[in-house]
Short mmCIF file of C-alpha atoms and ligand atoms in Angstrom, two decimals:
data_model
loop_
_atom_site.label_atom_id
_atom_site.label_comp_id
_atom_site.label_asym_id
_atom_site.label_seq_id
_atom_site.Cartn_x
_atom_site.Cartn_y
_atom_site.Cartn_z
CA MET A 678 -30.42 14.88 14.20
CA VAL A 679 -30.55 11.56 12.40
CA ILE A 680 -33.67 9.99 10.94
CA CYS A 681 -34.53 6.60 9.48
CA PHE A 682 -37.01 5.32 6.88
CA GLN A 683 -38.78 3.09 9.29
CA CYS A 684 -40.39 5.49 11.74
CA PRO A 685 -43.56 3.69 12.79
CA ASP A 686 -46.65 5.83 13.24
CA GLY A 687 -46.90 5.33 16.94
CA ASP A 688 -48.33 1.81 16.69
CA ASP A 689 -45.63 -0.57 17.72
CA SER A 690 -47.57 -2.33 20.43
CA SER A 691 -48.27 -5.44 18.37
CA GLU A 692 -44.61 -6.36 18.42
CA GLU A 693 -44.59 -7.32 22.03
CA ASP A 694 -43.76 -10.92 22.68
CA THR A 695 -46.07 -12.29 25.29
CA LYS A 696 -45.48 -15.97 24.90
CA GLU A 697 -45.98 -17.89 28.06
CA VAL A 698 -44.35 -21.14 28.78
CA TYR A 699 -46.37 -23.76 30.57
CA SER A 700 -44.58 -26.66 32.08
CA PRO A 701 -46.52 -29.66 33.25
CA LEU A 702 -46.76 -29.95 37.00
CA THR A 703 -44.88 -32.86 38.30
CA LEU A 704 -46.64 -35.29 40.59
CA GLU A 705 -44.39 -34.24 43.43
CA LYS A 706 -45.39 -30.63 42.96
CA LEU A 707 -49.05 -31.57 42.95
CA ALA A 708 -48.58 -33.51 46.14
CA ARG A 709 -46.85 -30.54 47.73
CA GLN A 710 -49.60 -28.16 46.69
CA ARG A 711 -52.24 -30.50 48.03
CA LEU A 712 -50.40 -30.82 51.30
CA LEU A 713 -50.08 -27.07 51.64
CA ARG A 714 -53.76 -26.52 51.10
CA GLU A 715 -54.16 -28.07 54.52
CA GLU A 716 -51.79 -25.89 56.52
CA ALA A 717 -52.29 -27.79 59.75
CA LEU A 718 -51.56 -31.07 58.01
CA ALA A 719 -48.48 -29.61 56.35
CA ILE A 720 -47.16 -28.36 59.67
CA SER A 721 -47.64 -31.69 61.37
CA ALA A 722 -45.97 -33.42 58.42
CA LEU A 723 -42.82 -31.30 58.81
CA LYS A 724 -41.28 -33.59 61.40
CA ASP A 725 -41.29 -36.46 58.91
CA LEU A 726 -40.36 -34.39 55.89
CA PRO A 727 -36.95 -35.39 54.47
CA ASN A 728 -34.40 -32.58 54.59
CA ILE A 729 -34.06 -32.59 50.86
CA LEU A 730 -37.69 -31.54 50.45
CA PHE A 731 -37.47 -28.55 52.78
CA PRO A 732 -36.33 -26.05 50.15
CA VAL A 733 -39.03 -26.95 47.61
CA MET A 734 -41.70 -27.03 50.26
CA PHE A 735 -40.52 -23.69 51.57
CA GLU A 736 -40.58 -22.17 48.13
CA GLU A 737 -44.08 -23.42 47.48
CA ALA A 738 -45.32 -22.11 50.82
CA PHE A 739 -43.57 -18.81 50.23
CA ILE A 740 -44.91 -18.19 46.76
CA ASN A 741 -48.43 -19.08 47.78
CA GLY A 742 -48.34 -17.13 51.01
CA HIS A 743 -48.85 -20.05 53.41
CA THR A 744 -47.47 -17.97 56.23
CA LYS A 745 -48.22 -20.43 59.06
CA VAL A 746 -46.19 -23.10 57.30
CA LEU A 747 -43.31 -20.66 56.79
CA THR A 748 -43.29 -19.77 60.47
CA ALA A 749 -43.29 -23.44 61.42
CA MET A 750 -40.43 -24.32 59.05
CA ILE A 751 -37.93 -21.78 60.41
CA PRO A 752 -37.31 -23.36 63.85
CA VAL A 753 -36.67 -26.76 62.26
CA TRP A 754 -34.79 -25.62 59.13
CA PRO A 755 -32.22 -28.39 58.61
CA TYR A 756 -29.55 -26.32 56.83
CA PRO A 757 -27.27 -23.55 58.10
CA TYR A 758 -28.42 -21.13 55.45
CA LEU A 759 -31.72 -20.03 53.99
CA SER A 760 -31.85 -17.65 51.07
CA VAL A 761 -35.13 -15.98 50.30
CA GLY A 762 -34.05 -12.88 48.53
CA MET A 763 -32.72 -13.98 45.24
CA MET A 764 -35.06 -16.35 43.55
CA ILE A 765 -38.34 -16.52 45.34
CA LYS A 766 -40.95 -14.02 44.36
CA ASN A 767 -43.60 -12.80 46.79
CA LEU A 768 -41.40 -10.94 49.23
CA ASN A 769 -43.85 -8.84 51.17
CA LEU A 770 -44.70 -7.75 54.65
CA GLU A 771 -46.76 -10.88 55.35
CA THR A 772 -44.07 -13.34 54.33
CA LEU A 773 -41.48 -11.29 56.20
CA LYS A 774 -43.61 -11.29 59.35
CA ALA A 775 -44.08 -15.05 59.04
CA MET A 776 -40.36 -15.61 58.86
CA LEU A 777 -39.58 -13.30 61.74
CA GLU A 778 -42.23 -15.05 63.81
CA GLY A 779 -40.41 -18.29 63.10
CA LEU A 780 -37.17 -16.68 64.23
CA ASP A 781 -38.86 -15.44 67.39
CA ILE A 782 -39.86 -19.02 68.21
CA LEU A 783 -36.27 -20.07 67.61
CA ILE A 784 -34.86 -17.29 69.80
CA ALA A 785 -37.28 -18.09 72.61
CA GLN A 786 -36.39 -21.79 72.67
CA LYS A 787 -34.16 -22.75 75.56
CA VAL A 788 -33.25 -25.97 73.81
CA ARG A 789 -33.25 -26.00 70.06
CA SER A 790 -34.58 -28.87 68.02
CA SER A 791 -31.64 -31.08 67.13
CA ARG A 792 -32.76 -30.86 63.56
CA CYS A 793 -32.42 -27.10 63.29
CA LYS A 794 -29.11 -25.99 61.80
CA LEU A 795 -30.15 -22.47 60.86
CA ARG A 796 -27.51 -19.76 61.30
CA GLU A 797 -28.27 -17.24 58.61
CA ILE A 798 -31.22 -16.08 56.57
CA ASN A 799 -30.60 -14.09 53.46
CA TRP A 800 -33.57 -11.83 53.03
CA ARG A 801 -33.65 -9.74 49.87
CA ASN A 802 -29.92 -9.34 49.68
CA GLU A 803 -28.94 -9.43 46.06
CA TYR A 804 -25.26 -10.03 46.02
CA HIS A 805 -23.37 -7.49 44.00
CA ASP A 806 -26.42 -6.23 42.30
CA VAL A 807 -25.31 -2.63 42.41
CA TYR A 808 -24.43 -2.74 38.75
CA GLY A 809 -27.30 -4.91 37.67
CA ILE A 810 -25.09 -7.91 37.02
CA TRP A 811 -27.49 -10.45 38.38
CA ASP A 812 -30.32 -10.96 35.92
CA GLY A 813 -32.79 -12.63 38.23
CA SER A 814 -33.29 -15.62 35.98
CA HIS A 815 -31.72 -18.27 38.20
CA GLU A 816 -33.78 -21.34 38.51
CA LEU A 817 -34.42 -22.51 41.97
CA LEU A 818 -32.01 -25.20 43.01
CA PRO A 819 -32.18 -26.57 46.52
CA GLY A 820 -28.43 -26.03 46.93
CA PHE A 821 -28.77 -22.47 45.85
CA MET A 822 -31.16 -21.82 48.63
CA THR A 823 -29.41 -23.64 51.41
CA GLN A 824 -25.73 -23.02 50.75
CA LYS A 825 -24.16 -19.69 51.13
CA GLN A 826 -22.99 -18.32 47.84
CA PRO A 827 -19.36 -17.37 48.13
CA VAL A 828 -18.81 -13.69 47.49
CA GLN A 829 -15.41 -12.84 46.13
CA ASN A 830 -13.05 -11.44 48.75
CA SER A 831 -15.99 -10.58 50.91
CA PRO A 832 -14.88 -9.82 54.43
CA ASP A 833 -17.03 -11.62 56.94
CA CYS A 834 -19.28 -9.71 59.22
CA VAL A 835 -17.66 -8.24 62.31
CA VAL A 836 -20.67 -8.84 64.52
CA LYS A 837 -20.68 -12.38 65.85
CA LYS A 838 -24.10 -13.65 66.80
CA GLU A 839 -25.53 -17.11 66.60
CA LEU A 840 -28.28 -15.95 64.27
CA LYS A 841 -28.05 -13.51 61.45
CA VAL A 842 -30.39 -12.03 58.86
CA THR A 843 -28.58 -10.56 55.87
CA THR A 844 -30.48 -7.94 53.97
CA GLN A 845 -30.37 -4.54 52.34
CA LEU A 846 -31.76 -1.17 53.25
CA GLU A 847 -33.19 1.38 50.88
CA VAL A 848 -33.76 4.88 52.17
CA MET A 849 -35.76 6.89 49.67
CA GLU A 850 -36.12 10.57 50.55
CA GLY A 851 -35.80 9.66 54.20
CA ARG A 852 -38.40 6.88 54.04
CA LEU A 853 -38.17 3.12 54.30
CA ASP A 854 -40.78 0.84 52.77
CA GLU A 855 -43.09 -1.01 55.13
CA SER A 856 -41.09 -4.26 55.13
CA ASP A 857 -37.81 -2.47 55.79
CA THR A 858 -39.42 -0.45 58.57
CA TYR A 859 -40.86 -3.58 60.17
CA LEU A 860 -37.58 -5.48 59.97
CA PHE A 861 -35.61 -2.51 61.26
CA GLN A 862 -37.84 -2.14 64.31
CA TRP A 863 -37.96 -5.88 64.90
CA ALA A 864 -34.17 -6.06 64.79
CA GLN A 865 -33.72 -3.12 67.16
CA GLN A 866 -35.80 -4.89 69.79
CA ARG A 867 -33.79 -8.12 69.47
CA LYS A 868 -30.31 -6.80 68.95
CA ASP A 869 -28.92 -8.93 71.75
CA SER A 870 -29.95 -12.21 70.22
CA ILE A 871 -29.80 -11.66 66.48
CA HIS A 872 -27.72 -9.62 64.10
CA VAL A 873 -29.45 -8.00 61.14
CA CYS A 874 -26.65 -7.42 58.74
CA TYR A 875 -27.24 -4.67 56.18
CA ARG A 876 -24.93 -5.68 53.37
CA LYS A 877 -26.30 -3.16 50.95
CA LEU A 878 -27.27 0.40 51.74
CA GLU A 879 -28.97 2.66 49.29
CA ILE A 880 -29.58 6.32 50.08
CA GLN A 881 -31.60 8.23 47.52
CA GLY A 882 -32.17 11.81 48.49
CA LEU A 883 -31.10 12.88 51.95
CA THR A 884 -33.13 13.38 55.07
CA LYS A 885 -30.68 14.04 57.85
CA ALA A 886 -32.87 12.92 60.74
CA THR A 887 -33.46 9.50 59.16
CA VAL A 888 -29.78 8.95 58.48
CA ILE A 889 -28.89 9.84 62.07
CA GLU A 890 -31.56 7.46 63.34
CA ILE A 891 -30.47 4.60 61.08
CA PHE A 892 -26.81 4.84 61.95
CA LYS A 893 -27.57 4.60 65.63
CA PHE A 894 -28.41 0.98 64.92
CA LEU A 895 -26.87 -0.08 61.63
CA HIS A 896 -23.32 -1.44 61.78
CA ALA A 897 -21.47 0.61 59.22
CA ASP A 898 -18.81 -2.07 58.91
CA CYS A 899 -21.34 -4.53 57.51
CA VAL A 900 -22.09 -2.43 54.43
CA GLN A 901 -20.42 -3.79 51.30
CA ASP A 902 -22.57 -2.29 48.58
CA LEU A 903 -23.18 1.41 48.91
CA LEU A 904 -25.35 3.40 46.57
CA LEU A 905 -25.72 7.15 46.93
CA CYS A 906 -28.16 8.76 44.58
CA ARG A 907 -29.82 12.15 44.02
CA LEU A 908 -27.68 14.06 46.47
CA CYS A 909 -25.81 17.34 46.37
CA LEU A 910 -22.26 17.94 47.55
CA GLU A 911 -23.49 19.36 50.81
CA ASP A 912 -25.32 16.07 51.47
CA LEU A 913 -22.13 14.11 50.81
CA ASP A 914 -20.36 16.34 53.26
CA PHE A 915 -22.98 15.51 55.86
CA LEU A 916 -22.69 11.78 55.12
CA ASN A 917 -18.90 11.76 55.25
CA PRO A 918 -18.51 10.86 58.93
CA TYR A 919 -20.83 7.89 58.36
CA LEU A 920 -19.05 6.85 55.19
CA ARG A 921 -15.78 6.93 57.07
CA GLN A 922 -17.08 4.20 59.37
CA MET A 923 -17.81 1.91 56.44
CA ASN A 924 -14.54 0.09 56.27
CA ASN A 925 -15.69 -2.83 54.14
CA VAL A 926 -17.35 -1.23 51.15
CA LEU A 927 -16.61 -3.27 48.02
CA ASN A 928 -18.90 -1.54 45.57
CA LEU A 929 -19.64 2.14 45.50
CA LYS A 930 -22.12 3.71 43.17
CA LEU A 931 -22.62 7.44 42.96
CA SER A 932 -25.42 8.59 40.76
CA HIS A 933 -26.98 11.98 40.06
CA ILE A 934 -24.81 13.97 42.45
CA THR A 935 -25.17 17.67 41.79
CA ASP A 936 -22.87 20.50 42.55
CA THR A 937 -25.39 23.06 43.74
CA LEU A 938 -22.95 25.03 45.83
CA SER A 939 -20.46 25.31 42.98
CA MET A 940 -17.80 23.82 45.19
CA GLY A 941 -16.28 22.30 42.08
CA ASP A 942 -13.08 24.29 42.40
CA SER A 943 -12.34 23.41 45.97
CA GLU A 944 -10.27 20.36 46.85
CA ILE A 945 -12.46 17.31 46.73
CA SER A 946 -12.17 15.57 50.05
CA LEU A 947 -15.80 14.67 50.04
CA LEU A 948 -15.19 10.97 49.90
CA PRO A 949 -13.24 9.15 52.57
CA THR A 950 -10.73 6.41 51.80
CA PHE A 951 -12.34 3.10 50.98
CA HIS A 952 -9.80 0.41 51.76
CA TYR A 953 -11.43 -2.54 50.04
CA LEU A 954 -13.24 -0.94 47.14
CA GLN A 955 -13.36 -3.18 44.06
CA LYS A 956 -15.92 -1.43 41.91
CA LEU A 957 -16.48 2.26 41.49
CA TYR A 958 -19.48 3.37 39.48
CA VAL A 959 -19.95 7.07 38.85
CA ASN A 960 -22.99 8.14 36.87
CA ASP A 961 -24.04 11.71 36.20
CA VAL A 962 -21.81 13.29 38.82
CA SER A 963 -20.85 16.83 37.91
CA PHE A 964 -18.02 17.39 40.35
CA ILE A 965 -15.90 14.65 38.82
CA TYR A 966 -15.02 17.10 36.02
CA GLY A 967 -11.39 18.11 36.56
CA ASN A 968 -11.30 16.13 39.81
CA LEU A 969 -10.86 12.52 38.73
CA LYS A 970 -7.40 12.31 40.24
CA GLY A 971 -8.59 13.49 43.64
CA PHE A 972 -11.52 11.17 43.28
CA LEU A 973 -9.41 8.09 42.65
CA ARG A 974 -7.36 8.97 45.69
CA CYS A 975 -10.11 7.49 47.84
CA LEU A 976 -8.95 4.02 46.77
CA LYS A 977 -6.40 2.03 48.64
CA LYS A 978 -6.61 -1.34 46.94
CA PRO A 979 -6.25 -1.79 43.19
CA LEU A 980 -9.68 -1.31 41.67
CA GLU A 981 -11.28 -4.05 39.56
CA SER A 982 -13.92 -2.05 37.85
CA LEU A 983 -14.12 1.63 36.94
CA ILE A 984 -17.36 2.81 35.42
CA ILE A 985 -17.85 6.48 34.65
CA THR A 986 -20.89 7.23 32.55
CA ASP A 987 -22.93 10.29 31.63
CA CYS A 988 -20.33 12.64 33.08
CA ASN A 989 -18.04 15.29 31.65
CA LEU A 990 -14.32 14.62 31.83
CA SER A 991 -11.58 17.16 31.24
CA GLN A 992 -8.27 16.63 29.48
CA SER A 993 -6.52 16.64 32.86
CA ASP A 994 -8.83 13.82 33.98
CA LEU A 995 -7.73 11.65 31.06
CA ASP A 996 -4.11 12.73 31.55
CA CYS A 997 -4.07 11.41 35.11
CA LEU A 998 -5.20 7.89 34.19
CA PRO A 999 -1.78 6.42 33.26
CA ASP A 1000 -0.37 7.68 36.57
CA CYS A 1001 -3.05 6.34 38.89
CA LEU A 1002 -1.36 3.35 40.49
CA ASN A 1003 -4.51 2.00 42.05
CA ILE A 1004 -6.24 1.22 38.78
CA PHE A 1005 -3.50 -0.84 37.15
CA GLU A 1006 -5.18 -4.15 37.75
CA LEU A 1007 -8.45 -3.03 36.25
CA LYS A 1008 -10.64 -5.72 34.72
CA SER A 1009 -13.38 -3.46 33.54
CA LEU A 1010 -13.33 0.06 32.15
CA ASN A 1011 -16.53 1.74 31.04
CA LEU A 1012 -16.58 5.34 29.81
CA ALA A 1013 -19.86 5.13 27.90
CA ASN A 1014 -21.79 8.31 27.17
CA ILE A 1015 -18.86 10.55 27.94
CA ASN A 1016 -18.16 13.01 25.20
CA LEU A 1017 -14.50 12.44 24.30
CA CYS A 1018 -14.56 14.02 20.85
CA ASP A 1019 -12.69 17.18 21.88
CA LEU A 1020 -10.05 15.42 23.97
CA LEU A 1021 -6.67 13.93 23.17
CA LEU A 1022 -6.92 10.19 23.73
CA GLU A 1023 -3.18 9.41 23.96
CA PRO A 1024 -3.34 9.12 27.78
CA LEU A 1025 -6.18 6.61 27.42
CA GLY A 1026 -3.92 4.65 25.04
CA PHE A 1027 -1.08 4.69 27.58
CA PHE A 1028 -3.50 3.58 30.21
CA LEU A 1029 -4.75 0.65 28.10
CA GLU A 1030 -1.15 -0.41 27.68
CA ARG A 1031 -0.72 -0.52 31.43
CA VAL A 1032 -3.82 -2.66 32.00
CA ARG A 1033 -3.27 -4.86 28.95
CA HIS A 1034 -2.77 -8.01 31.03
CA THR A 1035 -5.89 -7.61 33.16
CA LEU A 1036 -8.54 -5.73 31.18
CA GLU A 1037 -11.51 -7.92 30.21
CA TYR A 1038 -14.26 -5.37 29.55
CA LEU A 1039 -13.82 -2.16 27.62
CA GLU A 1040 -16.91 -0.08 26.94
CA LEU A 1041 -16.48 3.05 24.88
CA HIS A 1042 -19.86 3.33 23.21
CA SER A 1043 -21.49 6.72 22.63
CA CYS A 1044 -18.27 8.64 23.27
CA GLY A 1045 -18.24 10.62 20.02
CA ILE A 1046 -14.78 9.24 19.18
CA GLN A 1047 -13.56 10.23 15.70
CA ASP A 1048 -11.26 8.53 13.22
CA SER A 1049 -8.15 10.49 14.13
CA GLN A 1050 -8.60 9.80 17.84
CA LEU A 1051 -9.10 6.10 17.28
CA ASN A 1052 -5.64 5.84 15.73
CA THR A 1053 -3.99 6.65 19.02
CA LEU A 1054 -5.84 3.86 20.81
CA LEU A 1055 -5.29 1.04 18.35
CA PRO A 1056 -1.73 -0.08 19.14
CA ALA A 1057 -2.59 -0.40 22.84
CA LEU A 1058 -5.92 -2.02 22.13
CA SER A 1059 -4.46 -4.97 20.26
CA GLN A 1060 -2.22 -5.68 23.24
CA CYS A 1061 -5.15 -6.10 25.61
CA SER A 1062 -5.12 -9.84 25.12
CA GLN A 1063 -7.59 -10.65 27.91
CA LEU A 1064 -10.45 -8.59 26.50
CA ARG A 1065 -13.75 -10.47 26.42
CA VAL A 1066 -16.17 -7.64 25.74
CA VAL A 1067 -15.70 -4.43 23.75
CA THR A 1068 -18.27 -1.82 22.79
CA PHE A 1069 -17.45 0.87 20.26
CA ASN A 1070 -20.91 1.45 18.87
CA ASP A 1071 -22.31 4.95 18.51
CA ASN A 1072 -18.99 6.56 17.57
CA ASP A 1073 -18.12 8.36 14.35
CA PHE A 1074 -15.85 6.05 12.37
CA SER A 1075 -15.44 6.02 8.61
CA LEU A 1076 -15.35 2.68 6.83
CA LEU A 1077 -11.59 2.95 6.48
CA PHE A 1078 -11.04 3.40 10.21
CA LEU A 1079 -13.62 0.86 11.22
CA LYS A 1080 -11.71 -1.67 9.11
CA LYS A 1081 -8.52 -0.64 10.88
CA LEU A 1082 -10.19 -1.17 14.23
CA LEU A 1083 -11.38 -4.62 13.15
CA HIS A 1084 -7.88 -5.60 12.04
CA HIS A 1085 -6.77 -4.86 15.59
CA THR A 1086 -9.63 -6.52 17.45
CA ALA A 1087 -9.27 -9.53 15.12
CA GLN A 1088 -6.12 -10.30 17.09
CA LEU A 1089 -7.96 -10.52 20.39
CA ASN A 1090 -8.63 -14.22 20.77
CA GLN A 1091 -10.62 -14.03 24.01
CA LEU A 1092 -13.34 -11.74 22.66
CA GLU A 1093 -16.83 -13.06 23.26
CA SER A 1094 -18.89 -10.01 22.50
CA GLU A 1095 -18.08 -6.98 20.34
CA ALA A 1096 -20.22 -4.06 19.29
CA TYR A 1097 -19.20 -1.65 16.53
CA PRO A 1098 -20.79 1.41 14.96
CA ALA A 1099 -22.12 1.42 11.44
CA PRO A 1100 -19.53 3.39 9.47
CA LEU A 1101 -20.26 6.98 8.46
CA GLU A 1102 -20.81 5.72 4.90
CA CYS A 1103 -24.14 4.30 6.09
CA TYR A 1104 -25.60 7.79 6.41
CA ASP A 1105 -26.55 10.18 3.67
CA ARG A 1106 -26.25 13.49 5.45
CA ASP A 1107 -28.60 12.66 8.31
CA VAL A 1108 -30.52 9.76 6.87
CA ILE A 1109 -29.69 6.19 7.83
CA LEU A 1110 -29.09 3.97 4.80
CA SER A 1111 -29.71 0.51 6.14
CA HIS A 1112 -29.07 -1.25 2.82
CA ARG A 1113 -25.51 0.06 2.89
CA LEU A 1114 -25.00 -1.42 6.33
CA GLU A 1115 -26.41 -4.72 5.07
CA ASN A 1116 -24.00 -4.69 2.13
CA LEU A 1117 -20.91 -3.69 4.08
CA CYS A 1118 -21.16 -5.97 7.08
CA PRO A 1119 -20.25 -9.34 5.45
CA GLY A 1120 -16.95 -7.84 4.34
CA LEU A 1121 -16.35 -6.38 7.81
CA LEU A 1122 -17.01 -9.72 9.46
CA ASP A 1123 -14.55 -11.34 7.07
CA ILE A 1124 -11.79 -9.23 8.62
CA LEU A 1125 -12.48 -10.89 11.97
CA ARG A 1126 -13.03 -14.34 10.48
CA ALA A 1127 -9.66 -14.24 8.77
CA LYS A 1128 -8.01 -14.35 12.21
CA ARG A 1129 -10.45 -16.11 14.53
CA LYS A 1130 -13.97 -17.40 14.96
CA PRO A 1131 -16.06 -14.46 16.23
CA LYS A 1132 -18.88 -15.26 18.66
CA GLU A 1133 -21.14 -12.28 19.11
CA VAL A 1134 -20.68 -9.29 16.82
CA THR A 1135 -23.01 -6.38 16.07
CA PHE A 1136 -22.80 -3.28 13.93
CA GLU A 1137 -25.36 -0.68 14.72
CA THR A 1138 -26.39 2.77 13.51
CA THR A 1139 -27.09 5.67 15.81
CA GLN A 1140 -30.65 6.12 16.97
CA CYS A 1141 -33.15 7.88 14.79
CA SER A 1142 -33.94 11.23 16.39
CA LYS A 1143 -37.62 10.88 15.55
CA CYS A 1144 -38.52 7.32 16.54
CA GLY A 1145 -35.53 6.28 18.65
CA GLY A 1146 -35.09 3.20 16.45
CA PHE A 1147 -31.83 2.03 14.94
CA TYR A 1148 -30.53 -0.61 12.55
CA LEU A 1149 -28.48 -3.49 13.74
CA TYR A 1150 -26.56 -6.10 11.80
CA ASP A 1151 -25.54 -9.12 13.81
CA LEU A 1152 -23.37 -12.11 13.21
CA GLU A 1153 -26.04 -14.51 14.35
CA THR A 1154 -28.69 -13.66 11.76
CA GLN A 1155 -26.26 -12.13 9.26
CA SER A 1156 -28.87 -9.59 8.40
CA CYS A 1157 -29.78 -6.03 9.12
CA HIS A 1158 -32.87 -5.35 11.18
CA TYR A 1159 -34.64 -2.38 12.65
CA GLU A 1160 -34.89 -2.24 16.42
CA ILE A 1161 -36.60 0.13 18.77
ZN1 ZN B 2604 -37.03 6.81 12.73
ZN1 ZN B 2605 -23.05 -7.67 59.80
#
């Protein structure tokens, strides 16, 4: 229980920043909007529309729901690729129907327009979004919409059809939303002429009948991003034969998996081998406790990213890390929100030594790490020369040990972002003393500055138990402020 002096009395609504940015409409945009107001005119103008204007016209028609124009644009789309999922808002059943109608015209044509180069539509497929990497702020660039974005080491789809729609499927408690349902049924009826490629599959809560139905049609080999959420071990057992068919999964996220049958002691063979897995994200999964080794056995290729958060780990779990051969090329390790305070961290130190040439992200915030434990990590940490991001905030370090830590991270020249906890000296029993943080931080930053030019550095206190706020000192403003 920690409290601060800032607790607002429930009225923090005025803080919200609701600035809007207006940009003047360009003449071209005005012309486009005017043209689209007359759908018939716009459609007849398509044949004379320069290729370069197709993406902007499409976007305009899409955002404003000019469905007839959308339908008409598909059979004459002059690029091999059309991406609608990533940057255009207004994905809904109507715009989907309009696009599929356009595809139907294309499929029905005996002779295609010589202008049409369309091979693939990307509908709502957010590449590698399983971990929330993509922030959705990309500006629309014509190239972005018409050229396929290369996905790292992504195996190409096994189904070869002239036309393909790449998308994702979310199954929530056995239900699909109306657009997914429509697309699924549409695709089933046209499976000879078009391949709907489900790159991402999300199953939240299990309904067996739906899963059976879906896998009659879905090509398991197409799935690259797999998210399994709110399931119990028995559900995983049921899904296993399906998972075994998914030979190309790159990213696997398991979240909120409960152990209702208390099968925790039995040998975990609940996950099949994933041959191409690059990222494994485990969040709030109880059966990982004491089973990490068996869990990592499902990997065949060296993993790039291992994220285990909000779980309990045992000493034997940490002990196995330095011996797991398939995580030695790790770029990213995240153990945030795992209580490590009662564990010996030597094995983690040995492990860091082994990945010192590859590790770029190390997140150890909110792990309850204490001074004495930190000591065992430091020698290995300063050897991780590729580190770009470290988070150590929300751990219990005294000023003395925090300084030690900074002397080590000061040697890491690639660091772009670093988060540290406010030292224990910034608390008086359970009260946050923000002025102490303000006074200490310049000296702490000097430790880094003596060796290199730091880019993004923060020191933050733990959250106040009453208001949830905390104090943060950052390099940019060089001041301490209250955040909530
Ligand atoms: Zn407070
Ligand atoms: Zn496919």
